[in-house]
PDB file of C-alpha atoms in Angstrom:
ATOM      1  CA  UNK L   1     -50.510 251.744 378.275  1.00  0.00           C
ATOM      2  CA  UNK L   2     -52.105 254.231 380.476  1.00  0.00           C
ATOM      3  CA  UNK L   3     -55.135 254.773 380.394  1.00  0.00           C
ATOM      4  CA  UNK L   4     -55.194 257.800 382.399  1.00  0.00           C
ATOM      5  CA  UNK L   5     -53.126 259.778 379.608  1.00  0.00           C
ATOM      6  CA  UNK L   6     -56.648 259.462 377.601  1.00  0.00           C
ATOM      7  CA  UNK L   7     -59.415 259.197 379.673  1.00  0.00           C
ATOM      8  CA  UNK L   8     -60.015 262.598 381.619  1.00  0.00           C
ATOM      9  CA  UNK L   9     -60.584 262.402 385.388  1.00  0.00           C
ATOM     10  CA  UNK L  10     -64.163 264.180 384.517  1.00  0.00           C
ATOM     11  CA  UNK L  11     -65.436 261.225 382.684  1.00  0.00           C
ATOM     12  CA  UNK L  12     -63.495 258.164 384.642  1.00  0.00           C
ATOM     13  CA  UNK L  13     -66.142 257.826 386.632  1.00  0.00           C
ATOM     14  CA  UNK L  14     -68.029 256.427 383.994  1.00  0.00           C
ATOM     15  CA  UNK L  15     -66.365 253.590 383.143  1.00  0.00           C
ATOM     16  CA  UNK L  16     -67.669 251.603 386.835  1.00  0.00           C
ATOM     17  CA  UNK L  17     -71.388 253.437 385.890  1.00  0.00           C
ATOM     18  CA  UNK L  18     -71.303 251.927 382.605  1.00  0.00           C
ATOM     19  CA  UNK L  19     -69.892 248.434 383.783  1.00  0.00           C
ATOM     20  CA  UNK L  20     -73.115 248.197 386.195  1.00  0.00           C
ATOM     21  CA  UNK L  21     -75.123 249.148 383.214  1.00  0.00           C
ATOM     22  CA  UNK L  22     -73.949 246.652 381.498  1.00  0.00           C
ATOM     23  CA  UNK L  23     -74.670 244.025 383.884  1.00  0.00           C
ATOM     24  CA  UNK L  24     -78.375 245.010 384.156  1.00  0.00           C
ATOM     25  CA  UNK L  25     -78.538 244.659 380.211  1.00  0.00           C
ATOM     26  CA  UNK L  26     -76.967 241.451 380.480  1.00  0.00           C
ATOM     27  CA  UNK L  27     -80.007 240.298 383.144  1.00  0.00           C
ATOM     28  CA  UNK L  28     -82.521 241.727 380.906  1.00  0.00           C
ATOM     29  CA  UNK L  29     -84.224 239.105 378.819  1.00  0.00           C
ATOM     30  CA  UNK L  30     -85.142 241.311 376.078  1.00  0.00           C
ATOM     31  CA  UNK L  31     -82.002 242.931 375.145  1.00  0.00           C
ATOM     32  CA  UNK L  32     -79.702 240.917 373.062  1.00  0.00           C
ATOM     33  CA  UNK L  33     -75.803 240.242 373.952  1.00  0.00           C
ATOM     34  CA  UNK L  34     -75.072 242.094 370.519  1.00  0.00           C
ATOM     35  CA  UNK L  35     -77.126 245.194 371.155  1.00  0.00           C
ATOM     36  CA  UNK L  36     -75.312 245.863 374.648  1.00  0.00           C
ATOM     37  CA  UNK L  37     -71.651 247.783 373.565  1.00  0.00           C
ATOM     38  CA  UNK L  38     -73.864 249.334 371.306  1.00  0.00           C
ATOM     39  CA  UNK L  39     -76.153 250.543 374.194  1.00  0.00           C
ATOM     40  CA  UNK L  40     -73.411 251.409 376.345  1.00  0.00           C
ATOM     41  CA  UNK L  41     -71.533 253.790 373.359  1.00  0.00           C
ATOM     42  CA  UNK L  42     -74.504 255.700 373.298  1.00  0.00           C
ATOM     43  CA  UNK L  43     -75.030 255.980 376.964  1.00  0.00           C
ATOM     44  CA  UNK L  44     -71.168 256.695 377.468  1.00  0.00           C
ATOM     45  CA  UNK L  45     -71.327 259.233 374.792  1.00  0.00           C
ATOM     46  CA  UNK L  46     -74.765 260.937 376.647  1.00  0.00           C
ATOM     47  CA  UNK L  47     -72.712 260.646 380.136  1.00  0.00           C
ATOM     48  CA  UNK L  48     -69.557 262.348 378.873  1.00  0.00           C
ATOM     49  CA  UNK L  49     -71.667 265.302 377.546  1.00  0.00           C
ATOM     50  CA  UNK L  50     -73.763 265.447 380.623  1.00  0.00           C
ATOM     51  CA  UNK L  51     -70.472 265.906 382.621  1.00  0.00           C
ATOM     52  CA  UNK L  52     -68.199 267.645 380.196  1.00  0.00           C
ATOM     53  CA  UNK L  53     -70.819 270.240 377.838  1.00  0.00           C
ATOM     54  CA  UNK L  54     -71.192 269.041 374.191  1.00  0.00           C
ATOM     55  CA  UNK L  55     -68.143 268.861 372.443  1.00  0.00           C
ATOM     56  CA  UNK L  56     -66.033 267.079 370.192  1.00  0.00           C
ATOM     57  CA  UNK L  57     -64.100 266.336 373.058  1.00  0.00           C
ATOM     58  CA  UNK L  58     -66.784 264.911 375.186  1.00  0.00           C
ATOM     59  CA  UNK L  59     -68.016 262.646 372.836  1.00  0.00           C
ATOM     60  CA  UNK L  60     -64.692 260.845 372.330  1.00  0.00           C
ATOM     61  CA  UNK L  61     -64.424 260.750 376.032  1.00  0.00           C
ATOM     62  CA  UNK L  62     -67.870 259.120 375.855  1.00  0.00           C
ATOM     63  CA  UNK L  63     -66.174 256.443 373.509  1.00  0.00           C
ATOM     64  CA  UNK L  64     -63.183 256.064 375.238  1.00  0.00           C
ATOM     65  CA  UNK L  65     -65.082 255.472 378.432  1.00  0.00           C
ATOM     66  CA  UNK L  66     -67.227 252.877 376.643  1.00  0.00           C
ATOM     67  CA  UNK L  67     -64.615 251.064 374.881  1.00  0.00           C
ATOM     68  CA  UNK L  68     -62.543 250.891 378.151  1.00  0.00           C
ATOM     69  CA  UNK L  69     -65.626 249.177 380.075  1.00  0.00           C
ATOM     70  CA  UNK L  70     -66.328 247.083 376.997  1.00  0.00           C
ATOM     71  CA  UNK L  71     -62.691 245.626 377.309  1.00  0.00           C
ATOM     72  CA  UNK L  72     -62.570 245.376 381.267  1.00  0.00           C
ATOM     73  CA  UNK L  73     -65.812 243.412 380.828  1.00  0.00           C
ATOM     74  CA  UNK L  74     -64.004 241.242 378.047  1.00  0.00           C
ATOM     75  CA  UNK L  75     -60.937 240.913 380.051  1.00  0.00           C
ATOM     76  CA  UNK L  76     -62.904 239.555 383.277  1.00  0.00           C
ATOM     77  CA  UNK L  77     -64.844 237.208 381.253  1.00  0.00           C
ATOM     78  CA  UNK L  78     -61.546 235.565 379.540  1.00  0.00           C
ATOM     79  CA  UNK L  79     -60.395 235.179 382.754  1.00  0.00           C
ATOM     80  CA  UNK L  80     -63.087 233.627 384.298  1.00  0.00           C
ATOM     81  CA  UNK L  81     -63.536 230.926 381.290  1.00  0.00           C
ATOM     82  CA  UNK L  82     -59.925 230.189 381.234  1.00  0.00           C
ATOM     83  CA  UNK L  83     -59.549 229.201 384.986  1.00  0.00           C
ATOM     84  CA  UNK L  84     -62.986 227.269 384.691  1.00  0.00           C
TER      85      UNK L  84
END
């Protein structure tokens, strides 16, 4: 699947911003594991609008942006454990 078909160029660029988000919430003492995908919808979704104008259409691209760095993150992580 290509991702590309869903994601607008506009709002790729948020999927790398989010990622490095996500590793500072991860460092963060305070903020549980659970809380962070949650964190990084709404910050995805806020992003997207920033770049796109509110829309309908931004906010989905705010979810699909999220949702793609939520998997990538996922995907790295399997990785890593399996080859350890």
């Amino acid at each position: 699947m290509d991702v590309g078909k869903f994601i607008v160029d506009q709002a790729l660029i948020l999927v790398p911003v989010l990622y490095i988000i996500g590793m500072f919430l991860k460092n963060t003492p305070k903020i549980k594991d659970w809380t962070i995908p949650y964190i990084l919808l709404v910050c995805g979704i806020l992003g997207a609008i920033a770049i796109m104008g509110l829309s309908a259409s931004a906010v989905i691209q705010g979810i699909l942006v999220a949702g793609t760095t939520v998997f990538t993150n996922q995907l790295i992580k399997q990785t890593r454990e399996k080859e350890e």
